[in-house]
Tab-separated table of C-alpha atoms and ligand atoms in Angstrom:
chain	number	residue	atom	x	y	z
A	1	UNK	CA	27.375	-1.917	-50.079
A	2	UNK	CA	27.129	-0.304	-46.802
A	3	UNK	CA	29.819	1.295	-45.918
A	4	UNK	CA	33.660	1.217	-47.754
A	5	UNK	CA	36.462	0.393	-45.087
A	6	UNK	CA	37.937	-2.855	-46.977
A	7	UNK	CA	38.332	-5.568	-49.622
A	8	UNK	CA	35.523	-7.404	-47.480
A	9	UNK	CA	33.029	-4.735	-47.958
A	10	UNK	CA	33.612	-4.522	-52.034
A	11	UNK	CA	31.291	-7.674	-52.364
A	12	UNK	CA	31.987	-9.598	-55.262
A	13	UNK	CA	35.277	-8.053	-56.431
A	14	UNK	CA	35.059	-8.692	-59.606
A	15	UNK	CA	31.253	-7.193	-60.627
A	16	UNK	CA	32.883	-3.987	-58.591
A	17	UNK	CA	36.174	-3.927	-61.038
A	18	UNK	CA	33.957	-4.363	-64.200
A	19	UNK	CA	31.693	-1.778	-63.215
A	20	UNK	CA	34.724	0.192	-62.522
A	21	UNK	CA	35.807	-0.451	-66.264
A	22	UNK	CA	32.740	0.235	-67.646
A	23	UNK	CA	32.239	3.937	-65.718
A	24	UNK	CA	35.833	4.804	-66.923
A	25	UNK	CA	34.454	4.006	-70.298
A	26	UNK	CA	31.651	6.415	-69.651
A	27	UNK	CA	32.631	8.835	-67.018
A	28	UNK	CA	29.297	10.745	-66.730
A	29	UNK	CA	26.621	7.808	-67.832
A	30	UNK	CA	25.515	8.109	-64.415
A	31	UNK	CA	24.499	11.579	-63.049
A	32	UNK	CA	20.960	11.258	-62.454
A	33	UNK	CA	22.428	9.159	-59.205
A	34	UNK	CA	24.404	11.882	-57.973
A	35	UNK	CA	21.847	14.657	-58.725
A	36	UNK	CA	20.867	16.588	-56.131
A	37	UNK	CA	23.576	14.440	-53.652
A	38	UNK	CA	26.491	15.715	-51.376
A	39	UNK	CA	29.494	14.087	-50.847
A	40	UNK	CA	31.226	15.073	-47.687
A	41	UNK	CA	34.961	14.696	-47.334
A	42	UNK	CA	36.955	15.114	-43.872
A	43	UNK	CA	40.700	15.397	-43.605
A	44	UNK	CA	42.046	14.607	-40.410
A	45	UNK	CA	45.491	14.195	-42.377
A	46	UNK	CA	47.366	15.836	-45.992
A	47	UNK	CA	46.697	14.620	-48.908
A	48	UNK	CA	46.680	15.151	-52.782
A	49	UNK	CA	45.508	12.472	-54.830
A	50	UNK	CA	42.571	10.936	-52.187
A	51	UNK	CA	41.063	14.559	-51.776
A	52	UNK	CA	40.979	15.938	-55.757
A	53	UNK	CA	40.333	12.543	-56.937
A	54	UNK	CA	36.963	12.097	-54.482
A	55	UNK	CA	36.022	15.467	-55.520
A	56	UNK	CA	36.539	14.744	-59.243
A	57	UNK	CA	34.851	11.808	-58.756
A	58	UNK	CA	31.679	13.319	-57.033
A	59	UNK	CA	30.898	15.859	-59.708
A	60	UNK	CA	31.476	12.765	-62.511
A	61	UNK	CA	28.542	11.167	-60.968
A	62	UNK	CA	26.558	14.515	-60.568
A	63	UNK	CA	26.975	15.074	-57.055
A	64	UNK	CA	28.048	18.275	-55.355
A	65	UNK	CA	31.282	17.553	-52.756
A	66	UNK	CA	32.126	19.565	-49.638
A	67	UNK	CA	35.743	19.506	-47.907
A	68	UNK	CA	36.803	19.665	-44.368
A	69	UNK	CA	40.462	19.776	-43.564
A	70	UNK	CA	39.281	19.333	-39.378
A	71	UNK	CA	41.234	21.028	-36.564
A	72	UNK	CA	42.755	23.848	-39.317
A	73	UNK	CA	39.535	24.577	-41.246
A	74	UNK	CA	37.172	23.556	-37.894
A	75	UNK	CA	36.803	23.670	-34.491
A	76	UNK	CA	39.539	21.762	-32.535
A	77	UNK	CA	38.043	17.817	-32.475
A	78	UNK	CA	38.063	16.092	-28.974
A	79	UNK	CA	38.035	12.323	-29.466
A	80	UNK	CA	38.184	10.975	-26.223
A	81	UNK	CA	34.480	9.132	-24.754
A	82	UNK	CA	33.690	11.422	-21.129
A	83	UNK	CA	36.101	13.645	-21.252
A	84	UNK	CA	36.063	17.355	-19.182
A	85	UNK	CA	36.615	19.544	-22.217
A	86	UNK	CA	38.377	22.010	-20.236
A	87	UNK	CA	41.391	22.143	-21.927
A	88	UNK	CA	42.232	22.859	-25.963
A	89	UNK	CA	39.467	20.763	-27.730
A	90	UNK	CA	36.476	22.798	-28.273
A	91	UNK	CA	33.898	19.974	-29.974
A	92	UNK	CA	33.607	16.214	-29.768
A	93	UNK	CA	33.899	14.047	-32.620
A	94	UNK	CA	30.378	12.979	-31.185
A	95	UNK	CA	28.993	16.138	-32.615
A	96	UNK	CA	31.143	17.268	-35.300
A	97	UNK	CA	30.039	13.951	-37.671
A	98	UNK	CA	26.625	13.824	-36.250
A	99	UNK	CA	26.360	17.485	-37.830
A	100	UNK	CA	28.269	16.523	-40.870
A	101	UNK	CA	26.089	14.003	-41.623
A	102	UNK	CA	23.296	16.203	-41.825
A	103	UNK	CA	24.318	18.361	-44.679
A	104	UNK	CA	26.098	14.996	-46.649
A	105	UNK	CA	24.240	11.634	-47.857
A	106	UNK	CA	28.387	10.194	-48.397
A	107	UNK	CA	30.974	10.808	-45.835
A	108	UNK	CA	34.534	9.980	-46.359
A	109	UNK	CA	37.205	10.097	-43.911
A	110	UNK	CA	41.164	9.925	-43.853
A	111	UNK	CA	42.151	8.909	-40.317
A	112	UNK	CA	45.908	8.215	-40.226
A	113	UNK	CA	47.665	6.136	-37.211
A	114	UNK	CA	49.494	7.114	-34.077
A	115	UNK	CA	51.695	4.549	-35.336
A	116	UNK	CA	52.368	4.492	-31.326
A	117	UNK	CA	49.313	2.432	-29.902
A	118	UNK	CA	49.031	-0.725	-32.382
A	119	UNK	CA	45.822	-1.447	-30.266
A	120	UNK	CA	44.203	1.705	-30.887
A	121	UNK	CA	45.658	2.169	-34.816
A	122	UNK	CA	44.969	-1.916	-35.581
A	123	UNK	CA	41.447	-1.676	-33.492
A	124	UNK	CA	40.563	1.008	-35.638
A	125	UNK	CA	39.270	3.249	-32.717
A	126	UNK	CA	38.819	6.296	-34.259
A	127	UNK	CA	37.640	5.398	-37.707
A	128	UNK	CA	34.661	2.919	-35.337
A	129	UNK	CA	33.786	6.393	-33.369
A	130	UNK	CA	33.340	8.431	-36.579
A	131	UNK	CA	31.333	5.213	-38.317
A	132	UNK	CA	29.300	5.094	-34.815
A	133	UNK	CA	28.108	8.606	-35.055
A	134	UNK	CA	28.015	8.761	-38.682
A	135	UNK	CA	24.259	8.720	-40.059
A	136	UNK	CA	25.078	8.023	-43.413
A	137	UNK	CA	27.133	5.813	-45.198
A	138	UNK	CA	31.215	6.013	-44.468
A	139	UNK	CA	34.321	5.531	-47.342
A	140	UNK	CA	37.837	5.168	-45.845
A	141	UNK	CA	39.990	7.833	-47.418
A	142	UNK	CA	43.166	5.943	-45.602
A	143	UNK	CA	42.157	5.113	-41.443
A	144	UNK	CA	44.486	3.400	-39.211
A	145	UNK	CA	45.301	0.331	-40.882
A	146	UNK	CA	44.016	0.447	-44.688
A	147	UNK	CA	43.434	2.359	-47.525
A	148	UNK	CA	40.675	0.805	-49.636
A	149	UNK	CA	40.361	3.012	-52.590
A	150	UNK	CA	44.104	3.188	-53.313
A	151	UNK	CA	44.085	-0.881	-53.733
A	152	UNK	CA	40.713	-0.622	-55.744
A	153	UNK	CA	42.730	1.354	-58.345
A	154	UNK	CA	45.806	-0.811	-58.096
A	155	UNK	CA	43.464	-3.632	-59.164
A	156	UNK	CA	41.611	-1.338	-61.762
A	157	UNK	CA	45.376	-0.533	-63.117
A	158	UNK	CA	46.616	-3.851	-62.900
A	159	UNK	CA	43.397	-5.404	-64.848
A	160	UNK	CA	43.816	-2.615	-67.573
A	161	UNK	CA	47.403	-3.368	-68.410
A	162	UNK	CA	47.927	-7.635	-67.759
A	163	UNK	CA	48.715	-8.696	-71.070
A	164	UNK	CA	47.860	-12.564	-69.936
A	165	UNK	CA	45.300	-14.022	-67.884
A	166	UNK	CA	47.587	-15.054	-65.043
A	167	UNK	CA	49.901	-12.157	-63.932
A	168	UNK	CA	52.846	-12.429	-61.038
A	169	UNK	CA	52.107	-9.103	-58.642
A	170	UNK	CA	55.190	-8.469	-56.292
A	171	UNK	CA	54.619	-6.129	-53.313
A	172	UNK	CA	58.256	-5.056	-52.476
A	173	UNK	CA	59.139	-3.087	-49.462
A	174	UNK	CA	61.195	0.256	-50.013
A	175	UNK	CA	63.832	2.506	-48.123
A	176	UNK	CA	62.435	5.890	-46.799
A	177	UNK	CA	63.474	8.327	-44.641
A	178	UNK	CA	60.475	8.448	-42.122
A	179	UNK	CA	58.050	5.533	-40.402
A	180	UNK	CA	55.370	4.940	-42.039
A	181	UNK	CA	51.835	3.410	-41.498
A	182	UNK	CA	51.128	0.290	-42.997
A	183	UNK	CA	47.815	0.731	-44.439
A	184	UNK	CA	48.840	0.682	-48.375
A	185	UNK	CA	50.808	-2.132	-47.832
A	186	UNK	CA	48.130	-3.515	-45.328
A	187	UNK	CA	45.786	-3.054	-47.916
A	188	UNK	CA	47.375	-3.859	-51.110
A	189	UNK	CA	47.807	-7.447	-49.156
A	190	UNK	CA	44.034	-7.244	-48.414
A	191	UNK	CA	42.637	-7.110	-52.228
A	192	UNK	CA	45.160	-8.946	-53.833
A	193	UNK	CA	45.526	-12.140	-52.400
A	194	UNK	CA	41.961	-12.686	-53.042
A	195	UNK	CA	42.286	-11.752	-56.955
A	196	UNK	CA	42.026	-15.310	-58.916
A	197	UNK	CA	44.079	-14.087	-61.678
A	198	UNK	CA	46.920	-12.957	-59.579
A	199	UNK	CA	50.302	-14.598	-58.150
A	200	UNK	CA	51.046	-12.482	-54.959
A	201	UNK	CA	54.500	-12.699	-53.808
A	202	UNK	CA	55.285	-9.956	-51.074
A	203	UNK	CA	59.104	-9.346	-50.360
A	204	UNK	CA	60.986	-7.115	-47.650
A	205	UNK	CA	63.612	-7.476	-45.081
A	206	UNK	CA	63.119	-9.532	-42.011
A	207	UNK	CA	61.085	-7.831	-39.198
A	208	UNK	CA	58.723	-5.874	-41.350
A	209	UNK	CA	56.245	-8.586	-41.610
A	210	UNK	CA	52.659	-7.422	-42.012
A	211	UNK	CA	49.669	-7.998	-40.026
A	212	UNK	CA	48.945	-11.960	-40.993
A	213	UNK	CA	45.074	-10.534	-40.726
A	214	UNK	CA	45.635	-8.770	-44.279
A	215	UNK	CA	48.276	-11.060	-45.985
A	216	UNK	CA	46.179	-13.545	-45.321
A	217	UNK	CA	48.891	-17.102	-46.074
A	218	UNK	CA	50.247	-14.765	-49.174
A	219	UNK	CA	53.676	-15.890	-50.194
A	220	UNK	CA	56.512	-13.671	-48.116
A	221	UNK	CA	60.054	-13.813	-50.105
A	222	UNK	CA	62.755	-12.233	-48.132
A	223	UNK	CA	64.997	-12.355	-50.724
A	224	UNK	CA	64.151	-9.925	-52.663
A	225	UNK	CA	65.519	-10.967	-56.152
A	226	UNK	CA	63.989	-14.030	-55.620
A	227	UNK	CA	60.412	-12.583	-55.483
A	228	UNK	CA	60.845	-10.286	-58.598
A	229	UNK	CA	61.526	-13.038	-61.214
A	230	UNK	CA	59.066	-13.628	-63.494
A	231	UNK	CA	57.150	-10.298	-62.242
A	232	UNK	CA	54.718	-8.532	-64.215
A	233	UNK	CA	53.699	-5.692	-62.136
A	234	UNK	CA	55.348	-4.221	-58.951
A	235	UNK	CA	54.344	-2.408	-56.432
A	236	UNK	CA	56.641	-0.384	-54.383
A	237	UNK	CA	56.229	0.895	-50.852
A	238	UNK	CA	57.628	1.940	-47.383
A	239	UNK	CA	56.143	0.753	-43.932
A	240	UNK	CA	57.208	0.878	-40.209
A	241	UNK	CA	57.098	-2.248	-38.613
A	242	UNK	CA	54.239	-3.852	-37.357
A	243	UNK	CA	56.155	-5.840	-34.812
A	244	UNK	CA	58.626	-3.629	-33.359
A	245	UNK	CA	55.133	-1.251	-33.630
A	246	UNK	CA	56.152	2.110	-36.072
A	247	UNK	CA	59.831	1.762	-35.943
A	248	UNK	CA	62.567	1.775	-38.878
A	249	UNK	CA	64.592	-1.442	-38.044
A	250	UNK	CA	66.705	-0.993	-41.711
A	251	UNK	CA	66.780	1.582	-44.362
A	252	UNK	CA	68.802	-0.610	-46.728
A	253	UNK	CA	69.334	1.389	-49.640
A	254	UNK	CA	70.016	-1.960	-51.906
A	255	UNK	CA	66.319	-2.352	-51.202
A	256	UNK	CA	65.588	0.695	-53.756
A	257	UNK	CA	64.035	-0.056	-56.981
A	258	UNK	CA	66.591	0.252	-60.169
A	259	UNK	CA	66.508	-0.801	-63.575
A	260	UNK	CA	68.996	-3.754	-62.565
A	261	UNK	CA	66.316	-5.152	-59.759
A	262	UNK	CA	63.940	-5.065	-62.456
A	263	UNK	CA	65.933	-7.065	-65.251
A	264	UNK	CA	64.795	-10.413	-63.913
A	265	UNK	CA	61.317	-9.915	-63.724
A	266	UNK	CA	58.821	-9.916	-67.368
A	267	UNK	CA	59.229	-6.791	-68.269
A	268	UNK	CA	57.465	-6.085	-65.111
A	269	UNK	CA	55.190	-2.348	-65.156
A	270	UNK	CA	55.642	-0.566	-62.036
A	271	UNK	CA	53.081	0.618	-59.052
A	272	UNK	CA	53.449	2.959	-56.625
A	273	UNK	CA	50.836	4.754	-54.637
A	274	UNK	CA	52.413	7.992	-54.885
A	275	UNK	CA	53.635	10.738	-53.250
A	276	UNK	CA	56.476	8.907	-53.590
A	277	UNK	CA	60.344	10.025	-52.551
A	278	UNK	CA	62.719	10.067	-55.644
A	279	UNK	CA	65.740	7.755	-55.530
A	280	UNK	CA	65.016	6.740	-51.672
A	281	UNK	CA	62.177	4.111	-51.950
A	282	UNK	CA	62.713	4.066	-56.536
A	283	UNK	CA	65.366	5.884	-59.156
A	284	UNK	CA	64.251	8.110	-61.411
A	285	UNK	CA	65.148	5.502	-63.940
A	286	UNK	CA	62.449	3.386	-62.881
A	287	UNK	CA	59.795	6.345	-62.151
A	288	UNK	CA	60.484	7.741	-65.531
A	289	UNK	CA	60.586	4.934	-67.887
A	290	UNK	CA	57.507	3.867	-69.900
A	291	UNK	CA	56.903	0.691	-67.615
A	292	UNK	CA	55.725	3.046	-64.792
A	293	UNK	CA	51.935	3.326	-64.495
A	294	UNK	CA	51.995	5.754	-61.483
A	295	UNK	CA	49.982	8.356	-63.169
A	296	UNK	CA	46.996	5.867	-64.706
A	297	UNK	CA	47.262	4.543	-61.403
A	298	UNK	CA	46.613	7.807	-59.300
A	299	UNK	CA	44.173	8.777	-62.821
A	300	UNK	CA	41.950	5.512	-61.526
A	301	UNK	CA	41.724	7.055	-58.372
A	302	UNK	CA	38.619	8.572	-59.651
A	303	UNK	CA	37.271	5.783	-60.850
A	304	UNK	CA	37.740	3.542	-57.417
A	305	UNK	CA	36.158	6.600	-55.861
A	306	UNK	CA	33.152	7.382	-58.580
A	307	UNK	CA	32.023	3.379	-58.178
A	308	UNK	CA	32.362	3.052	-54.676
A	309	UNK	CA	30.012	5.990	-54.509
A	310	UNK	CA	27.128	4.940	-57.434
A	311	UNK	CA	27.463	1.698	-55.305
A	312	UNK	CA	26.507	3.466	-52.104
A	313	UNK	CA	24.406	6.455	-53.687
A	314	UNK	CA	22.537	4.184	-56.203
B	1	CP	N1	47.962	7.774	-52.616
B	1	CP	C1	47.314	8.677	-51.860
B	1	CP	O1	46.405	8.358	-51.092
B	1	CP	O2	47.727	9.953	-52.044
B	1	CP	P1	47.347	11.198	-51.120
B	1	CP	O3	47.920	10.892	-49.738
B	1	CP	O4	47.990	12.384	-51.764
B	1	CP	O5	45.870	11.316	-51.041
């Protein structure tokens, strides 16, 4: 492994989920690969889970981690190539990673999208300039259009808790009250339509059809009852449109997970990504019952994070 950005550069997905396995087993069986290592973390964007869970995962392995929330804990980053700084950026992105890199042998990045320009977001233009000038190796905490790690530990989750060899995985589409990127979705679409073991169905109203890049011929069920029967995991999630590019075109509230959607599906265990919005995008009912796995889920976090890095720091 190079670099982390997607499902392509995980290699053979299924030595990467075993060794995932066996590090949860033994969180700290691998130190002397982290000793004396740095693992630098930059934030161009909030988070929770991606940020404690990459630190967490850093000192499992032995390694010491740095953070960088950039423009509020650093100079203001200019991103554009040739521009006349002569207005409110005060270094170039050309600089500020080259540096980084020096006193880091990991860098991760989150790198949300405009959600404005799908060129720029789907051509991944800032995410390319930061792995340009990067010296060391890069892990996507969440850039434009994907969010690697978070669909590592949906598969981690997922493999954990199947209770047969086949499983039916529904990615369902949820209400919310702001546009969203598309990267978890993006993403989710990515991993699991190559998993061997897995049924993909992904369901959501007409017009929020994903990139055809990352669902790559999975099976899209606009109706969606239809697509939960038989289901043994869901995943829940909000996205903008990729067509009408970052707009809302519905915020059908019969679209929100309840215990009644869930009664034709096989006693299906529930996914979401988290942070999630209570009883816009999934009740209470569903978040708080003992078929949600949201909080393994975010818990594997660290171990998507501590593999990806003994792959890269090995
Ligand atoms: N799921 C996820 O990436 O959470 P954060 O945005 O809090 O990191």
């Amino acid at each position: 492994m190079q670099n982390f950005t997607s499902f392509a550069d995980a290699g053979d997905y299924k030595a990467l989920l075993a060794k995932a396995l066996e590090i949860k087993q033994n969180p700290y069986g691998y130190q002397h690969i982290g000793k004396n290592k740095t693992v630098g973390l930059i934030f161009f964007n909030p988070s929770l889970r991606t940020r404690l869970s990459s630190v967490k995962a850093a000192y499992n392995l032995g390694a010491q981690a740095w953070v960088l929330n950039a423009g509020a804990d650093s100079w203001t980053l200019e991103m554009a190539d040739g521009a006349v700084m002569n207005g409110g950026t005060q270094e170039h992105i050309k600089e500020a990673i080259a540096v980084m890199s020096q006193y880091c042998d990991v860098l991760g990045v989150r790198t949300f999208p405009t959600l404005k320009d799908r060129d720029e977001d789907y051509n991944e233009v800032v995410f390319k300039k930061i792995m340009q000038y990067a010296t060391v190796p890069v892990v996507s905490l969440e850039s434009a259009t994907l969010h690697p790690l978070q669909s590592f530990a949906d598969l981690i989750t997922v493999a954990e808790h199947k209770q047969k060899e086949r499983v039916k995985v529904v990615l369902t589409w949820a209400p919310h009250v702001r546009a969203l990127p598309q990267c978890v979705p993006n993403s989710f679409a990515d991993w699991f339509s190559e998993v061997d073991w897995v049924d993909f169905v992904i369901t959501h109203p007409e017009g929020y059809e994903l990139d055809p890049k990352f669902t790559k011929g999975a099976r899209i069920e606009y109706d969606q009852k239809k697509a939960l029967e038989g289901a043994d995991f869901v995943q829940a999630k909000n996205w903008s449109s990729y067509q009408n590019y970052g707009q809302v075109l519905s915020n059908d509230p019969a679209w929100m997970l309840t215990p009644e959607h869930m009664t034709g599906t096989n006693n299906a265990k529930f996914l979401h990504c988290l942070p999630v919005r209570r009883n816009v995008e999934v009740s209470d009912a569903i978040l708080d019952s003992p078929n949600s796995l949201v909080i393994q889920e975010a818990g594997n976090r660290v171990f998507s994070m501590q593999t990806v890095l003994h792959e890269l720091l090995k």
